[in-house]
CSV table of C-alpha atoms in Angstrom, one decimal:
chain,number,residue,atom,x,y,z
N,1,MET,CA,-13.5,-42.2,4.1
N,2,LEU,CA,-17.1,-41.5,5.4
N,3,GLN,CA,-17.4,-38.5,3.0
N,4,LEU,CA,-16.4,-40.9,0.1
N,5,LEU,CA,-19.2,-43.3,1.8
N,6,LEU,CA,-21.7,-40.8,1.7
N,7,ALA,CA,-21.1,-39.8,-1.5
N,8,ALA,CA,-21.1,-43.4,-3.8
N,9,LEU,CA,-24.8,-44.1,-1.3
N,10,LEU,CA,-26.6,-40.4,-1.8
N,11,PRO,CA,-27.3,-39.0,-5.2
N,12,GLU,CA,-25.3,-36.0,-5.6
N,13,ARG,CA,-26.9,-33.0,-6.4
N,14,CYS,CA,-24.9,-29.3,-7.6
N,15,ALA,CA,-23.8,-27.3,-4.6
N,16,VAL,CA,-25.5,-24.1,-5.5
N,17,CYS,CA,-29.2,-24.8,-7.3
N,18,ALA,CA,-28.7,-28.3,-5.5
N,19,ARG,CA,-30.5,-30.4,-8.1
N,20,PRO,CA,-29.6,-33.6,-8.9
N,21,GLY,CA,-26.4,-33.8,-10.9
N,22,PRO,CA,-22.8,-33.0,-10.8
N,23,ALA,CA,-21.0,-31.1,-8.3
N,24,ILE,CA,-21.9,-27.7,-10.0
N,25,CYS,CA,-23.9,-28.7,-13.0
N,26,VAL,CA,-23.5,-26.6,-16.3
N,27,PRO,CA,-25.9,-23.3,-15.5
N,28,CYS,CA,-24.5,-22.8,-12.4
N,29,ARG,CA,-21.0,-23.0,-13.3
N,30,ASP,CA,-21.7,-21.0,-16.2
N,31,ALA,CA,-23.3,-17.9,-14.1
N,32,LEU,CA,-20.2,-18.0,-12.2
N,33,VAL,CA,-18.5,-14.3,-13.0
N,34,ARG,CA,-15.4,-15.0,-13.7
N,35,LEU,CA,-12.7,-12.1,-13.0
N,36,SER,CA,-11.3,-10.8,-16.4
N,37,PRO,CA,-9.4,-7.8,-17.0
N,38,PRO,CA,-9.0,-5.2,-16.6
N,39,VAL,CA,-7.6,-5.6,-13.1
N,40,CYS,CA,-5.5,-4.0,-10.9
N,41,GLU,CA,-2.0,-5.0,-11.3
N,42,ARG,CA,-2.1,-5.4,-7.8
N,43,CYS,CA,-4.6,-6.7,-5.9
N,44,GLY,CA,-6.1,-7.9,-8.6
N,45,SER,CA,-9.7,-6.2,-8.1
N,46,PRO,CA,-11.5,-5.5,-11.2
N,47,GLY,CA,-11.8,-2.0,-12.6
N,48,ALA,CA,-13.1,-0.2,-16.0
N,49,TRP,CA,-9.3,0.4,-16.6
N,50,ALA,CA,-5.8,-1.2,-15.8
N,51,VAL,CA,-4.1,0.3,-12.8
N,52,ARG,CA,-0.9,-0.5,-10.7
N,53,ARG,CA,-2.7,0.1,-7.5
N,54,CYS,CA,-6.7,0.4,-6.7
N,55,ALA,CA,-8.1,2.6,-4.4
N,56,GLU,CA,-8.1,-0.7,-2.2
N,57,CYS,CA,-4.5,-1.1,-2.1
N,58,SER,CA,-3.3,2.1,-3.0
N,59,GLY,CA,-1.4,2.9,0.1
N,60,ARG,CA,-1.1,-0.4,2.2
N,61,ARG,CA,2.0,-1.6,2.7
N,62,LEU,CA,1.6,-5.4,1.5
N,63,GLY,CA,3.2,-8.7,1.8
N,64,PHE,CA,2.3,-9.8,-1.9
N,65,ALA,CA,3.2,-8.9,-5.3
N,66,ARG,CA,0.4,-9.9,-6.8
N,67,ALA,CA,-3.5,-11.9,-6.1
N,68,ARG,CA,-5.4,-13.2,-8.7
N,69,SER,CA,-8.8,-14.7,-8.4
N,70,ALA,CA,-10.8,-17.1,-10.4
N,71,ILE,CA,-14.8,-15.6,-9.8
N,72,VAL,CA,-16.6,-12.8,-8.4
N,73,TYR,CA,-17.8,-13.5,-4.5
N,74,ASP,CA,-21.2,-12.8,-5.0
N,75,GLU,CA,-24.5,-15.4,-4.0
N,76,ARG,CA,-24.4,-18.3,-6.5
N,77,ALA,CA,-20.4,-18.2,-5.1
N,78,ARG,CA,-21.0,-17.7,-2.0
N,79,THR,CA,-23.3,-21.0,-1.4
N,80,LEU,CA,-20.6,-23.0,-3.4
N,81,VAL,CA,-18.4,-21.8,-0.6
N,82,ARG,CA,-20.2,-22.6,2.0
N,83,SER,CA,-21.3,-26.3,0.5
N,84,TRP,CA,-17.5,-26.8,0.3
N,85,LYS,CA,-16.4,-25.5,3.4
N,86,GLU,CA,-19.4,-25.8,6.0
N,87,HIS,CA,-21.2,-28.8,4.4
N,88,GLY,CA,-18.5,-31.0,4.2
N,89,ARG,CA,-18.1,-31.7,0.1
N,90,ARG,CA,-14.9,-32.4,-0.4
N,91,LEU,CA,-14.9,-32.9,-3.5
N,92,LEU,CA,-15.4,-29.7,-4.6
N,93,ALA,CA,-11.9,-28.9,-4.3
N,94,THR,CA,-11.3,-30.0,-7.6
N,95,GLU,CA,-14.5,-28.2,-9.6
N,96,ALA,CA,-12.3,-24.9,-7.6
N,97,ALA,CA,-9.4,-26.0,-8.4
N,98,ALA,CA,-10.4,-26.1,-12.4
N,99,LEU,CA,-12.0,-22.6,-12.5
N,100,VAL,CA,-9.2,-20.9,-11.1
N,101,ALA,CA,-7.3,-23.0,-13.6
N,102,GLU,CA,-9.2,-21.5,-16.2
N,103,VAL,CA,-9.3,-18.0,-15.5
N,104,VAL,CA,-5.9,-17.4,-13.7
N,105,ALA,CA,-2.4,-18.3,-15.8
N,106,PRO,CA,0.0,-20.8,-13.4
N,107,PRO,CA,2.4,-18.4,-11.2
N,108,GLU,CA,5.9,-18.9,-11.9
N,109,VAL,CA,6.6,-19.8,-8.4
N,110,ASP,CA,8.4,-22.8,-6.4
N,111,VAL,CA,5.7,-24.0,-4.4
N,112,LEU,CA,2.2,-23.6,-3.3
N,113,ALA,CA,1.6,-22.8,0.0
N,114,HIS,CA,-2.0,-23.0,1.7
N,115,VAL,CA,-3.2,-20.7,3.8
N,116,PRO,CA,-3.2,-22.6,7.5
N,117,GLY,CA,-6.5,-23.6,9.2
N,118,ASP,CA,-8.0,-22.9,12.3
N,119,PRO,CA,-7.0,-26.0,14.8
N,120,GLU,CA,-10.5,-25.9,15.8
N,121,ARG,CA,-12.5,-25.0,13.1
N,122,ALA,CA,-10.2,-27.1,11.4
N,123,LEU,CA,-11.0,-30.2,13.8
N,124,GLU,CA,-15.2,-29.6,13.3
N,125,ARG,CA,-14.9,-29.7,9.6
N,126,GLY,CA,-12.5,-32.5,9.7
N,127,ASP,CA,-10.3,-31.1,6.7
N,128,VAL,CA,-8.6,-28.0,5.8
N,129,PRO,CA,-10.1,-26.4,2.1
N,130,PRO,CA,-7.1,-24.1,1.0
N,131,ARG,CA,-5.1,-27.1,1.4
N,132,ALA,CA,-7.6,-28.5,-0.7
N,133,LEU,CA,-7.5,-26.1,-2.9
N,134,ALA,CA,-3.2,-26.4,-3.3
N,135,ALA,CA,-3.5,-29.6,-3.6
N,136,ALA,CA,-5.3,-29.7,-6.8
N,137,LEU,CA,-4.2,-27.0,-8.3
N,138,ALA,CA,-0.4,-28.7,-7.9
N,139,LEU,CA,-1.7,-31.7,-10.3
N,140,LEU,CA,-3.1,-29.0,-12.8
N,141,TRP,CA,0.0,-26.5,-12.8
N,142,ALA,CA,3.1,-28.9,-11.8
N,143,ILE,CA,4.1,-27.2,-8.8
N,144,PRO,CA,4.7,-28.1,-5.7
N,145,THR,CA,2.4,-28.3,-2.7
N,146,ALA,CA,4.0,-26.9,0.6
N,147,ASP,CA,3.1,-26.8,4.1
N,148,LEU,CA,4.8,-23.7,5.5
N,149,LEU,CA,2.1,-21.9,7.3
N,150,ARG,CA,0.7,-22.0,10.4
N,151,ARG,CA,-1.7,-20.0,13.4
N,152,THR,CA,-0.4,-18.8,16.2
N,153,ARG,CA,-3.9,-18.6,17.7
N,154,ALA,CA,-7.4,-19.3,17.1
N,155,LEU,CA,-8.9,-16.9,15.0
N,156,GLU,CA,-12.1,-14.8,15.6
N,157,ARG,CA,-15.1,-14.7,13.2
N,158,GLN,CA,-14.3,-12.5,10.4
N,159,ARG,CA,-18.4,-12.5,9.1
N,160,GLY,CA,-19.8,-9.0,9.9
N,161,LEU,CA,-16.4,-7.2,10.7
N,162,ASN,CA,-15.3,-4.2,8.6
N,163,LEU,CA,-11.9,-3.8,6.3
N,164,ALA,CA,-9.6,-1.9,9.6
N,165,ASP,CA,-11.3,-4.4,11.5
N,166,ARG,CA,-10.3,-7.7,9.6
N,167,ARG,CA,-6.9,-6.6,9.4
N,168,ARG,CA,-6.4,-5.8,13.4
N,169,ASN,CA,-8.1,-9.8,13.4
N,170,VAL,CA,-5.7,-11.7,11.3
N,171,ARG,CA,-2.2,-9.0,12.6
N,172,GLY,CA,0.0,-11.6,13.9
N,173,THR,CA,-1.3,-15.1,14.1
N,174,VAL,CA,0.6,-16.3,11.5
N,175,ILE,CA,3.6,-17.6,11.5
N,176,ALA,CA,6.2,-19.3,9.1
N,177,THR,CA,7.2,-23.3,10.2
N,178,ARG,CA,10.9,-23.1,8.1
N,179,THR,CA,12.3,-20.8,5.7
N,180,ALA,CA,10.2,-20.3,2.9
N,181,PRO,CA,11.7,-20.7,-1.4
N,182,ARG,CA,11.9,-17.8,-3.0
N,183,ARG,CA,9.5,-17.7,-4.8
N,184,VAL,CA,6.2,-19.0,-3.7
N,185,CYS,CA,1.8,-18.5,-3.7
N,186,VAL,CA,0.0,-18.7,-1.4
N,187,VAL,CA,-3.3,-20.5,-2.4
N,188,ASP,CA,-6.6,-19.8,-0.2
N,189,ASP,CA,-10.7,-19.7,-1.0
N,190,VAL,CA,-11.9,-16.2,-0.8
N,191,TYR,CA,-10.0,-12.8,-0.7
N,192,THR,CA,-12.5,-10.8,1.1
N,193,SER,CA,-10.2,-7.7,2.6
N,194,GLY,CA,-6.9,-8.9,1.9
N,195,ALA,CA,-5.5,-9.2,5.2
N,196,THR,CA,-5.1,-12.7,5.5
N,197,ALA,CA,-3.7,-13.0,1.8
N,198,ASP,CA,-0.8,-9.9,3.6
N,199,ALA,CA,-0.4,-11.6,7.3
N,200,CYS,CA,0.7,-15.2,4.5
N,201,ALA,CA,3.2,-13.0,3.2
N,202,SER,CA,4.6,-10.9,5.6
N,203,ALA,CA,5.2,-14.1,7.2
N,204,LEU,CA,6.9,-16.0,4.2
N,205,ARG,CA,8.9,-12.6,3.3
N,206,ARG,CA,9.5,-13.0,6.3
N,207,ALA,CA,10.7,-16.1,6.0
N,208,GLY,CA,13.2,-15.7,3.4
N,209,ALA,CA,10.6,-16.0,0.7
N,210,ARG,CA,11.9,-12.9,-2.0
N,211,HIS,CA,8.7,-13.4,-4.3
N,212,VAL,CA,5.0,-14.1,-2.9
N,213,GLU,CA,1.6,-14.4,-5.1
N,214,VAL,CA,-2.0,-14.6,-4.0
N,215,VAL,CA,-4.4,-17.1,-6.1
N,216,THR,CA,-8.0,-17.8,-4.3
N,217,LEU,CA,-11.0,-19.4,-5.8
N,218,ALA,CA,-13.5,-16.1,-5.1
N,219,ARG,CA,-12.8,-12.3,-4.5
N,220,ALA,CA,-15.2,-9.9,-2.5
N,221,VAL,CA,-15.9,-6.8,-5.2
N,222,ARG,CA,-17.3,-3.4,-3.5
């Protein structure tokens, strides 16, 4: 309610360039780099040609069948995500969902399940951005959402960790809250190392899911 009141009283500014105007101005929206084929069939990493497994996911046992993202996680995307997650601009979830729907085809799944938020950070922010993104995508894709996952403990900060440390950091931190439908899509804001997506997908598979996909707004590209 407070965020809505502030939005009514204060002029809207672009989440990327901070100029007065819409939540994401047209030039900044156009400048966000869309992730288009060719990409890795499994993890969605872009490359010179389509491959079944790329250098990033080859040799890894992943719980998800496929991951797709809408935009490259570059400096503009980081600013957008930071405004959304850390500056309390919850209405950006709708803008993020529109970007995802523009690039990513609706997955053929039974439900959308969001990556669970860290309890402490959710309390600080008063919101879980992946949950808001999943809810906005549910309206665009006509796919229901389900609260299927929760954190078992607070997650240490991922920023600054290498890929191996990120994977160790999230291992065992997510469990399913109930039996999962056969086909589930996990929704998150950013795909960095794939560790969080894998932890969520693995928890859902242990709970009965047979096919898990992952969709995120942005993706780190190496």
